[in-house]
Tab-separated table of C-alpha atoms (C1' of nucleotides) in Angstrom:
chain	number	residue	atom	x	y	z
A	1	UNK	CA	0.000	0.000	0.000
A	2	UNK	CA	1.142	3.796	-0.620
A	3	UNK	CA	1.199	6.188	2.086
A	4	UNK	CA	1.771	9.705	1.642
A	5	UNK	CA	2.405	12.558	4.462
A	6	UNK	CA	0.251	15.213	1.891
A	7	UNK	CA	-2.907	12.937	2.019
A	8	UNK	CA	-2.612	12.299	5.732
A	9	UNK	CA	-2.084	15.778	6.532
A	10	UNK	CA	-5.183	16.375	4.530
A	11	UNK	CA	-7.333	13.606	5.911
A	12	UNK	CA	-6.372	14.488	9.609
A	13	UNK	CA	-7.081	17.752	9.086
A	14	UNK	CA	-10.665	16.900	7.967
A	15	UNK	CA	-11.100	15.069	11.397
A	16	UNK	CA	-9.767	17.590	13.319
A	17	UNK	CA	-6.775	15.554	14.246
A	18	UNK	CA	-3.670	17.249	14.649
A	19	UNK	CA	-0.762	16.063	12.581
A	20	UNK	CA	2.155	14.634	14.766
A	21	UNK	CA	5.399	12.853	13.842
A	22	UNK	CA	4.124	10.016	16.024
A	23	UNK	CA	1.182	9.854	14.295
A	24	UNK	CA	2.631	9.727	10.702
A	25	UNK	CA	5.141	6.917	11.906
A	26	UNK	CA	2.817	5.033	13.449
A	27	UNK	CA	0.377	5.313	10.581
A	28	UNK	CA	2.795	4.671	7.862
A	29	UNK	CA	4.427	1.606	9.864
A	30	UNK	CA	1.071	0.266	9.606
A	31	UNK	CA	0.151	1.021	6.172
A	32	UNK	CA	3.457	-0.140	5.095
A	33	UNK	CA	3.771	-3.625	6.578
A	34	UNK	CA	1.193	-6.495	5.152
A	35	UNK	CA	1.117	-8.143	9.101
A	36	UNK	CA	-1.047	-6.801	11.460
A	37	UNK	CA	0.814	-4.909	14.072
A	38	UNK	CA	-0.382	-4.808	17.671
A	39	UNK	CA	0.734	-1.754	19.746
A	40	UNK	CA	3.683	-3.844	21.265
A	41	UNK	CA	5.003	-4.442	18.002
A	42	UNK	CA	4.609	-1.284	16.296
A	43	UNK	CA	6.462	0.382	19.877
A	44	UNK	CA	9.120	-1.954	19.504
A	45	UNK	CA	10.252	-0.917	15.769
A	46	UNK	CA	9.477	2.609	16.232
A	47	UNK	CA	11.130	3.220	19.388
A	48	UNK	CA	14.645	3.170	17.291
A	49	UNK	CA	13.582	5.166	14.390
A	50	UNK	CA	11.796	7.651	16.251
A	51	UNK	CA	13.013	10.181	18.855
A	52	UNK	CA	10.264	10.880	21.027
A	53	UNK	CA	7.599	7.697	21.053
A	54	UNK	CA	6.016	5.800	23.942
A	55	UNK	CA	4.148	2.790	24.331
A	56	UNK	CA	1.010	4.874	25.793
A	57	UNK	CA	1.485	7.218	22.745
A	58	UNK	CA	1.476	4.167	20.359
A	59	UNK	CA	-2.503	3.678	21.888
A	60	UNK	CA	-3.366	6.706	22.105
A	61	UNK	CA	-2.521	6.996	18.399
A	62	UNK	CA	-4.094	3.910	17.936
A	63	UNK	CA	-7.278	5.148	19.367
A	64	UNK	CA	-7.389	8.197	17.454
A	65	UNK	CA	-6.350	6.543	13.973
A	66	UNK	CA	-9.042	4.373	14.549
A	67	UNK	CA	-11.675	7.092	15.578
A	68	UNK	CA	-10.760	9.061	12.644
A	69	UNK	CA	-11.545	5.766	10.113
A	70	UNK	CA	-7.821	5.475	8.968
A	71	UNK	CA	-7.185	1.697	10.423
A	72	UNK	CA	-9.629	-0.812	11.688
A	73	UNK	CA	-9.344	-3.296	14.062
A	74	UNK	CA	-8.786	-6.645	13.184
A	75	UNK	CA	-11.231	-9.902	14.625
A	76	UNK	CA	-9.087	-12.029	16.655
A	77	UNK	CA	-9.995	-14.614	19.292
A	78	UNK	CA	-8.099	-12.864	22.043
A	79	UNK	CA	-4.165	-12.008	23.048
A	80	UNK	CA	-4.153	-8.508	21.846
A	81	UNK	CA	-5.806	-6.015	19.533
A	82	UNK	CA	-4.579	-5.526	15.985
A	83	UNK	CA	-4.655	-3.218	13.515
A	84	UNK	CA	-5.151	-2.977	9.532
A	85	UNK	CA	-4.809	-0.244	7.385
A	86	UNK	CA	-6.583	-1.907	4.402
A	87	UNK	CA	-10.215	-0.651	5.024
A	88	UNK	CA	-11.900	-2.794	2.215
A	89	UNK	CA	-14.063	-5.559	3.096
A	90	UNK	CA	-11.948	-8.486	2.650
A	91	UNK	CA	-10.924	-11.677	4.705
A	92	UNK	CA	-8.059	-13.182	7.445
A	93	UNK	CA	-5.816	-16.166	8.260
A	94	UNK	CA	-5.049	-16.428	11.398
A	95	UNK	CA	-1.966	-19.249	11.856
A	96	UNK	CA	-3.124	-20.676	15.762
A	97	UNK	CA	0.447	-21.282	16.291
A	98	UNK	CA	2.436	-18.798	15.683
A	99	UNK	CA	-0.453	-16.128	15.569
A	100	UNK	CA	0.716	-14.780	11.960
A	101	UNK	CA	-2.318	-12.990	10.204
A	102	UNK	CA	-1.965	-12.624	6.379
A	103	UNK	CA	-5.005	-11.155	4.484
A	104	UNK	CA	-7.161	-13.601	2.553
A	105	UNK	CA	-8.827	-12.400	-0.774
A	106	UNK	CA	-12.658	-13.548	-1.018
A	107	UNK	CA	-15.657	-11.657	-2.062
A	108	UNK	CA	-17.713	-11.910	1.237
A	109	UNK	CA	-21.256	-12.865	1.334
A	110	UNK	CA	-23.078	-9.701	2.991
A	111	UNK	CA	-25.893	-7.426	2.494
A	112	UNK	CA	-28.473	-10.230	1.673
A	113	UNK	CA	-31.572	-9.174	4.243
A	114	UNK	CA	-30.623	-11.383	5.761
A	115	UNK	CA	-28.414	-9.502	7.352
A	116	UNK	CA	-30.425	-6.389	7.833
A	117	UNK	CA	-32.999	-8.386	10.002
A	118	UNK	CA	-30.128	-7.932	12.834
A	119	UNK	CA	-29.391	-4.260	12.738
A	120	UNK	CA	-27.297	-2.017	10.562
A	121	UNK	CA	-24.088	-3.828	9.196
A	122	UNK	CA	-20.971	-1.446	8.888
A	123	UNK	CA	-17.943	-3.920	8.577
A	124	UNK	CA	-17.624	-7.303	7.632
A	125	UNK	CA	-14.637	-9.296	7.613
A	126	UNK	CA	-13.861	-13.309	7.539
A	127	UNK	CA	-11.943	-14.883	9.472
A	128	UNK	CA	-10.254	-18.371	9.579
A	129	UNK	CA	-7.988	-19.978	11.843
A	130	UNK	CA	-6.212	-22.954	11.194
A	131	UNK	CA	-2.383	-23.919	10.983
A	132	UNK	CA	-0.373	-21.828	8.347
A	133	UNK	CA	2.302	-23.468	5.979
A	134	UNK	CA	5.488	-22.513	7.949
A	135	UNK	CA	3.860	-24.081	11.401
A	136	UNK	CA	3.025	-26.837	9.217
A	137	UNK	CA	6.117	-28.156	7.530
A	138	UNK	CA	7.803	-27.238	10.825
A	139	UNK	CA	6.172	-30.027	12.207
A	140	UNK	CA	7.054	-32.395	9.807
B	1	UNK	CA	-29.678	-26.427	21.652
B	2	UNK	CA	-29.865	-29.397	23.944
B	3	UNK	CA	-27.905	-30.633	26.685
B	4	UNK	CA	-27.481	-34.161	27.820
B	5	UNK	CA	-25.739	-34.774	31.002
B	6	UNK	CA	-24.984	-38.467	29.446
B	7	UNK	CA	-23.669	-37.644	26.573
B	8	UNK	CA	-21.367	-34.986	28.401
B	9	UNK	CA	-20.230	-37.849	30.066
B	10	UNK	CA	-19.875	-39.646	27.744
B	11	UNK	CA	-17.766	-37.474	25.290
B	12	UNK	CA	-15.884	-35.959	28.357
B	13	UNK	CA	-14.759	-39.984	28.935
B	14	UNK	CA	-13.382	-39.726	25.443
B	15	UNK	CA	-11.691	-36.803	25.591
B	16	UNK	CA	-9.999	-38.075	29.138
B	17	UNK	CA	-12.041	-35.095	31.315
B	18	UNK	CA	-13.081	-35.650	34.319
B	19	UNK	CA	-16.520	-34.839	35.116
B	20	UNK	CA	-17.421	-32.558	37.878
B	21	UNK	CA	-20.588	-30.440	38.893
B	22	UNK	CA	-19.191	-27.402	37.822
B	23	UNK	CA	-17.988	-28.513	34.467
B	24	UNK	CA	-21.041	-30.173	33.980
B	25	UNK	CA	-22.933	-26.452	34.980
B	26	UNK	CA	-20.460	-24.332	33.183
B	27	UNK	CA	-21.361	-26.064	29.686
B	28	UNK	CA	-24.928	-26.316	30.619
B	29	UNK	CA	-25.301	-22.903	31.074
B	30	UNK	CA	-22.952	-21.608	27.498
B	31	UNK	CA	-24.940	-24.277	25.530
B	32	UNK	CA	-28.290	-23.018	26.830
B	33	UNK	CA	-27.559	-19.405	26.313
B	34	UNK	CA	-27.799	-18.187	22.790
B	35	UNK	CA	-25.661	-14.962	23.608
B	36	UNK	CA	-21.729	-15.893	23.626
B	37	UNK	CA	-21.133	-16.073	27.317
B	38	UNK	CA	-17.362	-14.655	28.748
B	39	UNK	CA	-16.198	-16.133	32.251
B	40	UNK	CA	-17.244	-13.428	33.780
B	41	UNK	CA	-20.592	-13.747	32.885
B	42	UNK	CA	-20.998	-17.060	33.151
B	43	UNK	CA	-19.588	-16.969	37.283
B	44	UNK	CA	-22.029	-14.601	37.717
B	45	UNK	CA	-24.605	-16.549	36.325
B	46	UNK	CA	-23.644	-19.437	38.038
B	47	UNK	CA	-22.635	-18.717	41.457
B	48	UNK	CA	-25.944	-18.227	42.434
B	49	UNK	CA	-26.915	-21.707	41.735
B	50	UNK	CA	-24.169	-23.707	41.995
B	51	UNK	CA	-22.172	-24.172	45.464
B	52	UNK	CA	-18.931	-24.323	44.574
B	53	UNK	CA	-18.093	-22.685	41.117
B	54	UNK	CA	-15.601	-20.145	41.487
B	55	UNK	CA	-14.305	-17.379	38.554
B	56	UNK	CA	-10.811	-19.391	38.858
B	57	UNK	CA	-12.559	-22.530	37.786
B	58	UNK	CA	-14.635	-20.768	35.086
B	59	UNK	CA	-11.530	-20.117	32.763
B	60	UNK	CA	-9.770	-23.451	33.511
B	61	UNK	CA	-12.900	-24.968	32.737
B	62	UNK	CA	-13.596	-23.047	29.518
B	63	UNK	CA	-9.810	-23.787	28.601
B	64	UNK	CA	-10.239	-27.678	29.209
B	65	UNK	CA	-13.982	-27.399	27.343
B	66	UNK	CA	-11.855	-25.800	24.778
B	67	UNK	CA	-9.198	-27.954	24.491
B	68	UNK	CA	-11.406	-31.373	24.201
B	69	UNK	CA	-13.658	-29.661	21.980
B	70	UNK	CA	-16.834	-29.006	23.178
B	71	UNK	CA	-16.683	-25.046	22.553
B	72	UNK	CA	-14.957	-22.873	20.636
B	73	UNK	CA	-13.731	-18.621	20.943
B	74	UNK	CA	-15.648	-16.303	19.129
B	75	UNK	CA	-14.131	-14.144	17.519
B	76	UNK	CA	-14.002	-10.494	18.365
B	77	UNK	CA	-12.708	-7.156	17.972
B	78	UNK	CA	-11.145	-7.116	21.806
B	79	UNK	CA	-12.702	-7.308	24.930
B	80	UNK	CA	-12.772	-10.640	26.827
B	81	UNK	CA	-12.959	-13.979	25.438
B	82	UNK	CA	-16.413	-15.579	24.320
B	83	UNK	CA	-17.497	-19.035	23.699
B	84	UNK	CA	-19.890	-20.619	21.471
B	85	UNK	CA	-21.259	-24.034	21.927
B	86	UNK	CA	-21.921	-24.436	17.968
B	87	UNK	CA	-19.631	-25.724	16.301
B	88	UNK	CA	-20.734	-26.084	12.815
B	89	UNK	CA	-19.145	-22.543	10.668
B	90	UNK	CA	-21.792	-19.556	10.972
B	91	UNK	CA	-21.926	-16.242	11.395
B	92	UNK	CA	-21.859	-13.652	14.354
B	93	UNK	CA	-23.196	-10.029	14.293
B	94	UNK	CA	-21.472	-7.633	16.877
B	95	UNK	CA	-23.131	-5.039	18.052
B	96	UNK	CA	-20.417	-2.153	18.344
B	97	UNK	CA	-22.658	-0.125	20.705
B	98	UNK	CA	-24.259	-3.026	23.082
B	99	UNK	CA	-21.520	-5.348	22.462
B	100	UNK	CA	-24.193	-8.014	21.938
B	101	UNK	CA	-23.159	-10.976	19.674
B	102	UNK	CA	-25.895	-13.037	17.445
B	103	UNK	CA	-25.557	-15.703	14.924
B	104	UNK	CA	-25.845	-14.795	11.368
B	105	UNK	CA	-27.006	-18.175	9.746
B	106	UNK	CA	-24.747	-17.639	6.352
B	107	UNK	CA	-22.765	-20.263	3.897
B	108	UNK	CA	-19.183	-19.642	3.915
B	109	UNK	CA	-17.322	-18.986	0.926
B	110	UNK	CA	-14.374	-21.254	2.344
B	111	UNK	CA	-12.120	-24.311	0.849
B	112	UNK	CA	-11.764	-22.510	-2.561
B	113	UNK	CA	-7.889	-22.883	-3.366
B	114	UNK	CA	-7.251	-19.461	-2.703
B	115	UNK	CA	-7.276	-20.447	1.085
B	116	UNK	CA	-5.066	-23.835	0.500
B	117	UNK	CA	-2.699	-21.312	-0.481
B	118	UNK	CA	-2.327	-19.707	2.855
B	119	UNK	CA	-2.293	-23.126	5.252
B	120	UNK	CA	-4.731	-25.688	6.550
B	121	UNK	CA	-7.727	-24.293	7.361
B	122	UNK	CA	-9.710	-25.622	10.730
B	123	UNK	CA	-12.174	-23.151	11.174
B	124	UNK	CA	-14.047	-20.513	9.457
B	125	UNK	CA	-16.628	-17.588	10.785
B	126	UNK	CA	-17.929	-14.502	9.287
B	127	UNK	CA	-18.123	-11.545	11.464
B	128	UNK	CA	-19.959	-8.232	11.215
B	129	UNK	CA	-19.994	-5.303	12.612
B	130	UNK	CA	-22.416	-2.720	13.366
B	131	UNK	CA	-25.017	-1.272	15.504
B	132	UNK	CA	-27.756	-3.723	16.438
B	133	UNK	CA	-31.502	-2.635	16.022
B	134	UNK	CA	-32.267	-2.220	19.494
B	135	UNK	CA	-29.531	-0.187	19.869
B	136	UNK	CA	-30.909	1.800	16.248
B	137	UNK	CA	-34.041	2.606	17.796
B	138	UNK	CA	-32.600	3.670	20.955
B	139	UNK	CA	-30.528	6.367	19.412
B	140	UNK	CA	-33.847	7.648	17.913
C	1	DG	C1'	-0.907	31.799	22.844
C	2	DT	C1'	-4.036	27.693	23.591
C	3	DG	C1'	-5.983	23.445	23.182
C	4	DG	C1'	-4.753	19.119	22.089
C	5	DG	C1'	-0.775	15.656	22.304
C	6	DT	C1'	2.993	13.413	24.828
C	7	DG	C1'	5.643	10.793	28.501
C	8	DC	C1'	5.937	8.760	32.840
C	9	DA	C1'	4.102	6.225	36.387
C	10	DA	C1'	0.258	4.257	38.384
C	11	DA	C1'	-4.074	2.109	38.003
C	12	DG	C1'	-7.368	-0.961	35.676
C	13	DA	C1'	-9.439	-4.990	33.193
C	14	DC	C1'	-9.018	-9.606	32.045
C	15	DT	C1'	-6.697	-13.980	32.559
C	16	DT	C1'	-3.265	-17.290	34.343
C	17	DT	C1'	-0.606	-19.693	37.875
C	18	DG	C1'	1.242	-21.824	42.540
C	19	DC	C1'	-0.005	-24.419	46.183
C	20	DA	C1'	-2.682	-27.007	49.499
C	21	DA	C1'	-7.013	-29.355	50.060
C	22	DG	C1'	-10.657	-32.094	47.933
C	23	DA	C1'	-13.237	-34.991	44.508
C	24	DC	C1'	-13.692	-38.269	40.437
C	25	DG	C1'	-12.946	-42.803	38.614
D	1	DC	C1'	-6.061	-44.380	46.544
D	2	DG	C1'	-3.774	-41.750	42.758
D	3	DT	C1'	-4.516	-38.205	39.739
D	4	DC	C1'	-6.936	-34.508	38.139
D	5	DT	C1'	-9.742	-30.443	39.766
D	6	DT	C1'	-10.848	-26.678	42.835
D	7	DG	C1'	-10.255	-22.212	45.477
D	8	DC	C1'	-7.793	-18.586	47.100
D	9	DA	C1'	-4.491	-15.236	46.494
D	10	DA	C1'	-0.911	-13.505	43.921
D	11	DA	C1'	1.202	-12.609	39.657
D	12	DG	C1'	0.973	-11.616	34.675
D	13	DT	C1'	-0.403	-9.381	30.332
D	14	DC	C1'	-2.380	-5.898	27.764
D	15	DT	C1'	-4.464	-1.354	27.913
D	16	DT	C1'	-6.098	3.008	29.951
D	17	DT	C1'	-5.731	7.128	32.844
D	18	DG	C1'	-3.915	11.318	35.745
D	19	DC	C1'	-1.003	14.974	35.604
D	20	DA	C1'	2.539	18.186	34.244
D	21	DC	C1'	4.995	19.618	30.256
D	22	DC	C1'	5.311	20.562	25.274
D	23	DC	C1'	4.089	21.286	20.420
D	24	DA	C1'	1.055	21.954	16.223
D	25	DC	C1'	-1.973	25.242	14.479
DNA sequence: GTGGGTGCAAAGACTTTGCAAGACG
DNA sequence: CGTCTTGCAAAGTCTTTGCACCCAC
């Protein structure tokens, strides 16, 4: 994915959200890596690159990126919360072993009124879990 | 859904799980429940009615019902950890206001290639999010 | 300049673990 | 009876919050 300081600048501005230099690393870290960072992880290869970054500053950003619709969260079944930059619909593989997440391509099956019986539907996103190919031939 | 003390027992045998009272009460109770019970919720349920059930106990017994298969995590966007007693793939709706989770009764659009691609896939769920019609009407 | 953002430390929410006592098979 | 399970309390992990200082606008 691109990311570009201009279109950030002009998005956050938009949302009222002040443009920081934590903010655009954070943001681009994410935008520019295809895993699914968690806070931890985006801390611990920012805190090098970066002069003045926290941990709390790393959620707080989080928060506020997500707030202001630039990342979404992504489903998991627990440890700790994730984030994607890639806002369209689309689907996720989560490896149970080693907890990798790598985006899956499918055309979801939504909006039938089905659907609308239960309320308003703003995201959808599938998820599967099973054992990913490293994990697997480890194994062996 | 049903619950059968025998067959419990008798799949708990299998599986090499001892059967207690409060095992016995804790799947009881997520089985009966068509909302996606956390520990929490379920000790509070159950510590009315049954003597010795404590929130310890809860989440090693929901980790050992895990583990031998009788329930599975649904997936979420963060919070605590849920459990379903289905276990056939469906859908869950989250409610983004109430936090409520319902099933979504939808086919899966799993086991094409695309997803042998990425690993061995166990399990599959849709999951939406949105605001739930309760909580539509509420706002109004 | 001023309101929002940041860092540090402390608190908070959820879950797991150690150990002694007790129950299932 | 031996082994697995329970309960309590304490520790652990991830995340949020209070407060003083600082920076983007």
């Amino acid at each position: 994915m691109e990311f570009s300081v201009k279109k950030f600048r002009e998005r956050a501005k938009e949302m009222g959200l002040k443009v920081t230099p934590q903010r655009i690393a954070v943001y681009r870290e994410i935008v520019s890596r295809k895993d699914h960072p968690s806070a931890e992880e985006l801390y611990e290869t920012l805190k090098g690159k970066i002069e003045g970054i926290s941990l709390t500053t790393v959620y707080r950003t989080l928060s506020s990126l997500e707030k202001a619709g630039f990342v979404k969260r992504v489903p998991t079944l627990k440890d700790k919360v994730r984030y994607d930059a890639r806002l369209e619909p689309h689907g996720h593989f989560i490896c149970k072993k080693c907890g990798k997440i790598v985006d899956i391509e499918v055309t979801l099956p939504v909006s039938s009124e089905l659907l609308r019986d239960v309320g308003e539907i703003k995201e959808c996103s599938l998820v599967c879990y099973g054992i990913c190919k490293e994990c697997r031939n480890e194994k062996a």
